[in-house]
XYZ file of C-alpha atoms in Angstrom:
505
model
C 10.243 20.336 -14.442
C 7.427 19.392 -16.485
C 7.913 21.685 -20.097
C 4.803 23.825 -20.305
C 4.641 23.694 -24.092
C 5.618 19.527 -24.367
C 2.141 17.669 -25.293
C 0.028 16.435 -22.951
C 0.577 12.530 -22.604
C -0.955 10.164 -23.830
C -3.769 8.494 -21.822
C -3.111 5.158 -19.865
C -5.061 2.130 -21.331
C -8.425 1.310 -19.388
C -7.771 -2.574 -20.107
C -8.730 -3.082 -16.621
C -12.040 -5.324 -16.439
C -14.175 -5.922 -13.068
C -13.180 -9.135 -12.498
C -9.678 -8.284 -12.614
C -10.113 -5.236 -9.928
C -11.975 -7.224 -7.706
C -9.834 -10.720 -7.704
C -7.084 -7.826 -7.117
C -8.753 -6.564 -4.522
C -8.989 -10.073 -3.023
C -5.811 -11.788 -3.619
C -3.188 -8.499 -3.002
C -3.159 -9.024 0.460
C -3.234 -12.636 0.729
C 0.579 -13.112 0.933
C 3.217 -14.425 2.717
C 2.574 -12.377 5.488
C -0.467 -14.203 6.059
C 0.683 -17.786 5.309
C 3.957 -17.491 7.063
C 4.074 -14.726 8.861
C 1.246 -14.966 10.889
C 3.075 -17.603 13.084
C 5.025 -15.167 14.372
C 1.788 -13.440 15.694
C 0.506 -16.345 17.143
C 3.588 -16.918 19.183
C 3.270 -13.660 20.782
C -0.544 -13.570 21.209
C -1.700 -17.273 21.561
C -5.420 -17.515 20.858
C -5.355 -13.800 21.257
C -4.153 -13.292 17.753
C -7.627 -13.658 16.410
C -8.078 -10.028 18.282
C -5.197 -8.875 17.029
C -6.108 -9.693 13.647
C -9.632 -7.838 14.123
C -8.038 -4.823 15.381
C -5.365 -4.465 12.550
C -8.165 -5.912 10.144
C -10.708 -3.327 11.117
C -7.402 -0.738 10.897
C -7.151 -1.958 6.911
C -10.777 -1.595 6.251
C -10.880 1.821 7.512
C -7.963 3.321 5.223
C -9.527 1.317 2.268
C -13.026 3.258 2.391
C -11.365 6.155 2.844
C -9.593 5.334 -0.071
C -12.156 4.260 -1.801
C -14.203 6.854 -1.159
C -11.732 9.513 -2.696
C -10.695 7.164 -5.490
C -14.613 6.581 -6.451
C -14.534 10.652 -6.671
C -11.375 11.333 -8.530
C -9.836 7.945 -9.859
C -6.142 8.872 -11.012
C -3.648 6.523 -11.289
C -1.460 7.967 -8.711
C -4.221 7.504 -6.191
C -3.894 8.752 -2.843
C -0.588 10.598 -4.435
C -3.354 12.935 -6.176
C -5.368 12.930 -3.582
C -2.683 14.330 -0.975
C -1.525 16.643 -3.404
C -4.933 17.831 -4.188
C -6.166 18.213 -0.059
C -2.917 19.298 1.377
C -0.315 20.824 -1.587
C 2.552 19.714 -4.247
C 4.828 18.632 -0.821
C 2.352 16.110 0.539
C 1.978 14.261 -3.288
C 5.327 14.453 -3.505
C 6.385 12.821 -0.588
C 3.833 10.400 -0.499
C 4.146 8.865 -3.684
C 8.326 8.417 -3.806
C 7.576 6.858 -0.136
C 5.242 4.397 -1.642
C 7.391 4.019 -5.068
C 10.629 2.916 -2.786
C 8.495 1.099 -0.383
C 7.506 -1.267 -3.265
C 10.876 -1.603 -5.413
C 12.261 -2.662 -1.814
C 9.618 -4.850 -1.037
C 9.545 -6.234 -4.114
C 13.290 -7.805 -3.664
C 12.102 -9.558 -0.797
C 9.871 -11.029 -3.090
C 11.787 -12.283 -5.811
C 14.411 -13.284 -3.183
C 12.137 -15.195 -1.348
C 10.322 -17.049 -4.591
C 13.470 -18.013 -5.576
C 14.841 -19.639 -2.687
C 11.708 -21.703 -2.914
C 12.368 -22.468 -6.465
C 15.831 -23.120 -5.890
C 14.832 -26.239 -3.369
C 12.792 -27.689 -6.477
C 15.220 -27.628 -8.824
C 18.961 -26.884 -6.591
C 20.807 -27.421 -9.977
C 19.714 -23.479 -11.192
C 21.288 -20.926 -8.754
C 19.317 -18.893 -6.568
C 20.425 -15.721 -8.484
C 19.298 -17.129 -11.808
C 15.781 -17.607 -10.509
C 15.302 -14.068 -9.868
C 16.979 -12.869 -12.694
C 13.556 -15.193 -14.431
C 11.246 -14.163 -12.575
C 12.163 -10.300 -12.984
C 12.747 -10.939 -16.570
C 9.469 -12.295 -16.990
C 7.486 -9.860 -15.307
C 9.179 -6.720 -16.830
C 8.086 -8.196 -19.922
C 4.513 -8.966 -18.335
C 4.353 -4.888 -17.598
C 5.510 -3.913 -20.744
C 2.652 -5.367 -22.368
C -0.837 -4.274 -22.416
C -1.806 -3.614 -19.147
C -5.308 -6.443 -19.831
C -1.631 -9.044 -19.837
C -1.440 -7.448 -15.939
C -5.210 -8.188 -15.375
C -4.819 -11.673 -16.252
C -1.653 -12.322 -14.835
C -3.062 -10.820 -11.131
C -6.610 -12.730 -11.437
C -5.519 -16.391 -11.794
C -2.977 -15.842 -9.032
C -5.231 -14.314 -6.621
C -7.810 -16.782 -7.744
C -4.885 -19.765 -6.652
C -4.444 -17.696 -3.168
C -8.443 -17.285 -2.667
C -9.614 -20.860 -3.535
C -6.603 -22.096 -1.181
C -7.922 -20.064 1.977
C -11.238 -21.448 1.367
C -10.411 -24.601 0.714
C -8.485 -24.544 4.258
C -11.150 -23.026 6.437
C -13.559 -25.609 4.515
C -10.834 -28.464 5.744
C -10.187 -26.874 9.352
C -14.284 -26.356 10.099
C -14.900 -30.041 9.169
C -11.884 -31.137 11.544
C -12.823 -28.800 14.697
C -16.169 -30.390 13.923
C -14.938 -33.953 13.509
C -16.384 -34.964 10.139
C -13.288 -35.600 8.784
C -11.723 -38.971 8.652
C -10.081 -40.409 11.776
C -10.690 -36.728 13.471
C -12.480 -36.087 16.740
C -14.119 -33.005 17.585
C -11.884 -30.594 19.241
C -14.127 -28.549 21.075
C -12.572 -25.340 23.209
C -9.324 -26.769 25.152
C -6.947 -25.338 22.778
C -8.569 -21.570 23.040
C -8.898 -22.051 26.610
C -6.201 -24.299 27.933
C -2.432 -22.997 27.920
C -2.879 -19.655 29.643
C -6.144 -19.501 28.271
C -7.429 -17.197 25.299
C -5.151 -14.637 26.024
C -2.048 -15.925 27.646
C 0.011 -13.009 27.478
C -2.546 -10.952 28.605
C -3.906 -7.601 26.224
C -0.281 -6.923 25.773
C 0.070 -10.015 23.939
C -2.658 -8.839 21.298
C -0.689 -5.221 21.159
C 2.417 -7.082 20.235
C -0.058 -9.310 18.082
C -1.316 -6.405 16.088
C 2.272 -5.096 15.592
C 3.229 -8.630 13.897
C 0.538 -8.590 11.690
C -0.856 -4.757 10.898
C 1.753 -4.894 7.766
C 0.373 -7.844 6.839
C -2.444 -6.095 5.168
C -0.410 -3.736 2.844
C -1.454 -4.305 -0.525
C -4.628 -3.362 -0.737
C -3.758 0.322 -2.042
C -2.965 -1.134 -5.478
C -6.768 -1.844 -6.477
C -7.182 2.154 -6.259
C -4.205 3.036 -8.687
C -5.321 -0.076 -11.208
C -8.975 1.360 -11.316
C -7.463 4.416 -13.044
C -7.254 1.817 -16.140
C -10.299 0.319 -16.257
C -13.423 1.063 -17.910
C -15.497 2.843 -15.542
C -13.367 3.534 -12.429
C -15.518 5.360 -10.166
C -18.163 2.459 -10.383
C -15.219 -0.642 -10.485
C -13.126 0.531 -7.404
C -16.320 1.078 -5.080
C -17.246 -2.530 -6.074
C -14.368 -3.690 -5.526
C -13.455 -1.862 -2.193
C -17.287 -3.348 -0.920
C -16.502 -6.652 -2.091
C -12.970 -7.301 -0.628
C -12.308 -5.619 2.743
C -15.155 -7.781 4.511
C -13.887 -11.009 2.664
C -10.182 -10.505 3.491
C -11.039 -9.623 7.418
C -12.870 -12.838 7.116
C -9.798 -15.259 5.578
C -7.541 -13.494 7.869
C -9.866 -13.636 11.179
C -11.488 -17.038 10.258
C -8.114 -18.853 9.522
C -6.508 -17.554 12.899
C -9.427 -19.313 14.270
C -9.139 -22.094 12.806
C -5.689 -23.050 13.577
C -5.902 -21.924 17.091
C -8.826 -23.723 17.790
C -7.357 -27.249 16.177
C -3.878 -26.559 17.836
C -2.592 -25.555 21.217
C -0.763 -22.090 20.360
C 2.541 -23.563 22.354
C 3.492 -25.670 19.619
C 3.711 -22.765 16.959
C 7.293 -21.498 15.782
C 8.061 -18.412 14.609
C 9.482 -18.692 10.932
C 6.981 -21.667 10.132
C 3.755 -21.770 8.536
C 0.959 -22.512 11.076
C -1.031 -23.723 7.456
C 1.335 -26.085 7.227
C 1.292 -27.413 10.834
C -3.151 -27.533 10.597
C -2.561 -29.700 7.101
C -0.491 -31.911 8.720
C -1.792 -32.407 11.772
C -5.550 -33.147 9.964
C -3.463 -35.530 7.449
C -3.157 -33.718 4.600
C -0.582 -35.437 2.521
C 2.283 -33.593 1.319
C 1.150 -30.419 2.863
C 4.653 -28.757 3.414
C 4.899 -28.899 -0.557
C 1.486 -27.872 -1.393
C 1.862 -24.946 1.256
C 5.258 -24.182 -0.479
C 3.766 -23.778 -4.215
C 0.746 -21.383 -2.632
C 3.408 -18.914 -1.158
C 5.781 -19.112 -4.153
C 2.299 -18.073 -6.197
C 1.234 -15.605 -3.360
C 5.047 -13.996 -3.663
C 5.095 -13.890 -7.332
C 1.653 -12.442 -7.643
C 3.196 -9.575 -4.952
C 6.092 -9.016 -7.200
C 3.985 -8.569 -10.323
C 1.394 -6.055 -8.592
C 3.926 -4.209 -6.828
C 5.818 -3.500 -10.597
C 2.655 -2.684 -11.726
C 1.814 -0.200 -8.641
C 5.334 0.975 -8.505
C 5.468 1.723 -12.280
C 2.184 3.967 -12.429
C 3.011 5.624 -9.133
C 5.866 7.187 -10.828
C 4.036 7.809 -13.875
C 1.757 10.064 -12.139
C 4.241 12.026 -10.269
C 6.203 12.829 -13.454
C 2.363 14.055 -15.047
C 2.530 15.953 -12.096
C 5.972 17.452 -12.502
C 7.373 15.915 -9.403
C 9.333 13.116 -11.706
C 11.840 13.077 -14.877
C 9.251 13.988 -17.555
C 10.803 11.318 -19.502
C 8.853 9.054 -17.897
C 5.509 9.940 -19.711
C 6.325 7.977 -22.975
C 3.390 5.652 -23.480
C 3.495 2.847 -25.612
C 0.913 2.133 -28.901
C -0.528 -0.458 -26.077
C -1.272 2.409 -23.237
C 1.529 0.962 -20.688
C 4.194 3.651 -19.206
C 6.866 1.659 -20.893
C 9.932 4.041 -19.120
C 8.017 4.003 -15.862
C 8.210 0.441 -15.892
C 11.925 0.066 -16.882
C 12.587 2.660 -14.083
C 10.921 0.714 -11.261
C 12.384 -2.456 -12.349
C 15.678 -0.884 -12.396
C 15.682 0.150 -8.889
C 14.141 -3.281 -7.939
C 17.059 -4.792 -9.532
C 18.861 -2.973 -7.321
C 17.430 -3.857 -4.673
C 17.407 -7.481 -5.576
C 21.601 -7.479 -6.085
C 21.887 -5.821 -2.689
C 19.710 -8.435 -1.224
C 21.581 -10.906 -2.440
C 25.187 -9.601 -1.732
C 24.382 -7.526 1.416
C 20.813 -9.309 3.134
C 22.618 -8.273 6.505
C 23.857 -4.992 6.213
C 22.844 -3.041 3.284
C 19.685 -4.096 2.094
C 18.562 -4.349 5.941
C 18.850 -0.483 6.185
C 17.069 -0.439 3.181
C 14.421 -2.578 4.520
C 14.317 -0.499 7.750
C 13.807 2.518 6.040
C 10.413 1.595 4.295
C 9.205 -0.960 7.851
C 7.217 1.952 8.869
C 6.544 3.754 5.870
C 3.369 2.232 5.216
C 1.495 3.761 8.366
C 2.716 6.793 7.251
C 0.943 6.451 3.803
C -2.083 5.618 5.193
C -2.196 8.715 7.863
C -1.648 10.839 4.867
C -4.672 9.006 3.437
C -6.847 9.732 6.498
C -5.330 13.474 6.817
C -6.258 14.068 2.962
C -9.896 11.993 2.981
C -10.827 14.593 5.675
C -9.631 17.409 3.926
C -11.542 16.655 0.369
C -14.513 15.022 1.980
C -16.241 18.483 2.337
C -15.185 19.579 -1.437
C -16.191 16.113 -3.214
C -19.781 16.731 -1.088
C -19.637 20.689 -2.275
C -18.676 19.923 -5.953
C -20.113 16.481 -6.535
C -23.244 16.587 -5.057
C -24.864 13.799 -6.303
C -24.656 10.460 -3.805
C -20.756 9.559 -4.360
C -20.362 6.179 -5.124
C -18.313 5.300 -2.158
C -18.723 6.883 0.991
C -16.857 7.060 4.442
C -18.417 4.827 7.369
C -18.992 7.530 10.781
C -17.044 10.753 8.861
C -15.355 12.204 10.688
C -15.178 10.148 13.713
C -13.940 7.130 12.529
C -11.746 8.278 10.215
C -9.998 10.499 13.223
C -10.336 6.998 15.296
C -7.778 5.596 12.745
C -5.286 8.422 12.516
C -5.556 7.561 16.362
C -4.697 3.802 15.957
C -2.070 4.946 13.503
C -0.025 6.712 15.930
C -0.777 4.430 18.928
C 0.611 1.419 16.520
C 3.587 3.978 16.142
C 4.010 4.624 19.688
C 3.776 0.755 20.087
C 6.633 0.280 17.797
C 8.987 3.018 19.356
C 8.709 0.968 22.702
C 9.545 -2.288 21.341
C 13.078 -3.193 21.237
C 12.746 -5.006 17.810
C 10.524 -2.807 15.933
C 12.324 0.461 17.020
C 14.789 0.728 14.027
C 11.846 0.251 11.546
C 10.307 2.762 13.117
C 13.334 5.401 13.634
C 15.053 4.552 9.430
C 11.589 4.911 8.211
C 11.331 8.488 10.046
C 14.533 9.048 8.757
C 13.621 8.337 4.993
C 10.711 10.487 5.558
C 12.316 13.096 6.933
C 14.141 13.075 3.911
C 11.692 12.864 1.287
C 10.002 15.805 2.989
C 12.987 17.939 3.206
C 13.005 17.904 -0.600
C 9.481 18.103 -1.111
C 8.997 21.418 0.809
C 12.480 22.641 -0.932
C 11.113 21.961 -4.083
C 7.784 23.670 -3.012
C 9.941 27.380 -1.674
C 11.499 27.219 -5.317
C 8.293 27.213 -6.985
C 7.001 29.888 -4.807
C 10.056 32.089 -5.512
C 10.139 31.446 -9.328
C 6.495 33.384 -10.207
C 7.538 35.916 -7.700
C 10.592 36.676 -8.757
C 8.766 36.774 -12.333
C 6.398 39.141 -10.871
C 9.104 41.539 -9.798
C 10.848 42.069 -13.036
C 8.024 42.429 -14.812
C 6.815 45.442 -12.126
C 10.237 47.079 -12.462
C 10.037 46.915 -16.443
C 6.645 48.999 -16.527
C 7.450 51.376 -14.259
C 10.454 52.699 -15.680
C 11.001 55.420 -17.815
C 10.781 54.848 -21.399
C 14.289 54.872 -22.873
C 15.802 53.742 -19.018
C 17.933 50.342 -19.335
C 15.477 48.794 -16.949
C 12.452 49.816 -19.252
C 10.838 47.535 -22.135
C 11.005 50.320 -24.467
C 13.984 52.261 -26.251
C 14.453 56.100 -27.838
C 13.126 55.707 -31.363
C 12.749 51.950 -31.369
C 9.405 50.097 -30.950
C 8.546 48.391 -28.581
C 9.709 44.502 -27.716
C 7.546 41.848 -28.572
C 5.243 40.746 -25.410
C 7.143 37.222 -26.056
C 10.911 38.011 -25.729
C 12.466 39.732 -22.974
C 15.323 42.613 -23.176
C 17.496 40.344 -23.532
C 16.621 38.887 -26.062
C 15.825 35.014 -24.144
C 12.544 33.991 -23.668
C 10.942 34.982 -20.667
C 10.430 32.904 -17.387
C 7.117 31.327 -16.883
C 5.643 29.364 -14.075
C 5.740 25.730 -14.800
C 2.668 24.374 -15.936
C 1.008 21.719 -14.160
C -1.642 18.954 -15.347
């Protein structure tokens, strides 16, 4: 419980520039997902991944304004934490920002893991293990530092992930087109040959949009950074406007491009379609130069989910619903405990990945698959909730606002569940889908039992107090005593010091 007489904490550093928020923006959903994982999708889908890749697209862009939107309103660097807390009660902050907080420490083992095995095929001499134990090492100590080291850190890797994409569609147009050398033009008989453009048929894209929908996770960490920047109501609108159309457009324009240059039959699940494109238009050594833009793209996830994992749980512990020890800021403005704690737990993580990939940590990993379309429905349920109080107390034009409120944002608590539904029914996703309810279930259980003990607390407060001013004066129960004054308004009969609701910030 947060001590109603401890100091108020100190005040995160805003060393957050533009630039950094909006190359954030950019780059923290350009990932492995995308570069990798998207071959899976294409395998399902055929040509019919670039649909499923507008649908879960236009999903992402949807959550983000209505992130933005609230963010623009009340930046807070627990984000749509605050917000949930502030539209639907303590539980609903609560639960959604430990969800988040274990979503990313897991996550961000898979990260490490995977940048290390990468590393370990450079150089096999170092050990797999001793790579991550580097690359945590080295970000921890990135963290720790002023939070401007974060900035900088996060900008030149998303600026590596960015300039790649575009330098691939550039490559890909000029090759569908023919004006590269020893290329013909390809024209339509890989989008329309093989089944055609959707082979599989609409179910196809469904399964499509399943493969890819978590592919866009990420983005919520521009909203919690803009708490530290100079003017965050101005920087996270800019930066919500300038990414979500940009991303849909590297994600929709290079499923395009590789579809259209190669028949959708000859991509594997497990290997990057990038790589397949650069080889096929004769890019030399394009398995290796596709290898050093994912190890960037996963170490660039690892450092902004330490970063977003770190301040999550620095705002729930403002907010009383974490070990108050965690408010200790450093002379530089960084949560230095809330970083040690989240890189704790993604240590962890990272030993159990390592030891237990198949048993263990793949519970673990179940347990947060679906946890993400839970954060965002909380994000819808809580933008419609505050949308009417921002307009009532913030009259002026916000500097974000919601595309089609209400309707669209009730269209994408729709898509939410359908993608749900979706996932119950297929054989593969079902356990994501069942461990993640299961870890909510849990998170909620304490959340509301935490929220019937605060109730209680004031009221049974309340009572006593009643009972001790109605009794008779001299009567054990009564705050007075024959021929004694009367106690001090600050001490109790007993002599302890009273009960008092907790205060909250």
């Amino acid at each position: 419980m947060h001590d109603p007489v401890a100091p108020e904490p100190e005040p995160l550093s805003p060393g957050l520039k533009q630039r950094h928020l909006t190359m954030l923006g950019l780059g923290g959903v350009i990932g492995a997902g995308l570069f990798v994982g998207s071959g899976a999708g294409i395998a399902v889908a055929g040509p019919g991944i670039v649909v499923s890749y507008l649908l879960a697209g236009a999903l992402a862009m949807l959550v983000m304004r209505m992130l933005g939107e609230m963010s623009a309103a009340m930046p807070a660097s627990g984000a749509f934490s605050v917000h949930a807390e502030r539209a639907l009660g303590r539980w609903a902050g609560f639960s959604v920002g430990w969800l988040y907080w274990f979503l990313l420490v897991v996550v961000l083992a898979v990260e490490a893991t995977g940048a290390a095995r990468i590393a370990h095929g450079w150089v096999p001499g170092v050990p797999q293990w001793a790579w991550v134990l580097l690359f945590m090492v080295v970000f921890t100590a990135t963290n720790l530092a002023a939070v401007k080291n974060f900035g900088e850190f996060e900008f030149w890797f998303a600026a590596l992930k960015v300039g790649a994409i575009v330098l691939f569609l550039v490559l890909g147009v000029l090759a569908v087109v023919g004006w590269l050398p020893d290329t013909d033009p390809v024209g339509l008989a890989n989008l329309t040959g093989q089944g055609g453009f959707l082979p599989q048929g609409w179910a196809g894209v469904v399964s499509g949009v399943l493969a890819v929908v978590f592919a866009f996770g990420g983005l919520e960490v521009v909203t919690i950074a803009a708490a530290e920047s100079d003017d965050p109501a101005r920087n996270v609108a800019r930066a919500v406007r300038s990414a979500v159309w940009r991303i849909l457009l590297f994600y929709v324009g290079s499923m395009l491009v590789i579809v259209t240059l190669l028949p959708w039959t000859a991509m594997e699940p497990g290997e990057s379609p990038y790589v397949a494109v650069l080889d096929a238009i004769g890019v030399p050594a394009a398995g290796q130069i596709m290898n050093v833009v994912v190890f960037v793209a996963l170490l660039s996830a690892l450092n902004a989910n330490l970063y977003g994992s770190s301040r999550m749980v620095f705002s729930l512990a403002e907010r009383g619903e974490a070990p108050e020890g965690l408010l200790r800021i450093s002379g530089g403005g960084v949560p230095r405990r809330a970083v040690l704690a989240s890189v704790a737990f993604g240590f962890v993580s990272v030993l159990l990945n390592l030891k237990w990939p198949d048993s263990v940590f793949l519970y673990m990993l179940n347990a947060v698959g679906a946890v993400l379309l839970f954060v965002w429905a909380l994000i819808a349920v809580s933008q419609l909730r505050l949308r009417r109080r921002i307009e009532r107390e913030a009259p002026e034009t916000p500097a974000l606002r919601m595309w089609g409120f209400p309707w669209l944002t009730w269209a994408a608590l729709a898509a939410m569940a359908a993608v749900l539904v979706l996932m119950l029914l297929d054989d593969g996703a079902r356990p994501q889908v069942l461990w993640s309810a299961g870890a909510t279930a849990a998170v909620l259980v304490v959340a509301w039992g935490r929220e019937l003990r605060g109730r209680r607390a004031p009221a049974a407060t309340a009572v006593s107090a009643s009972a001790a001013a109605s009794a008779p004066p001299g009567s054990p129960g009564s705050g007075t005593s024959s021929g004694s004054p009367s106690h001090s308004p600050s001490a109790s009969p007993s002599g302890s010091p009273p009960t008092s609701p907790t205060k909250r910030n």
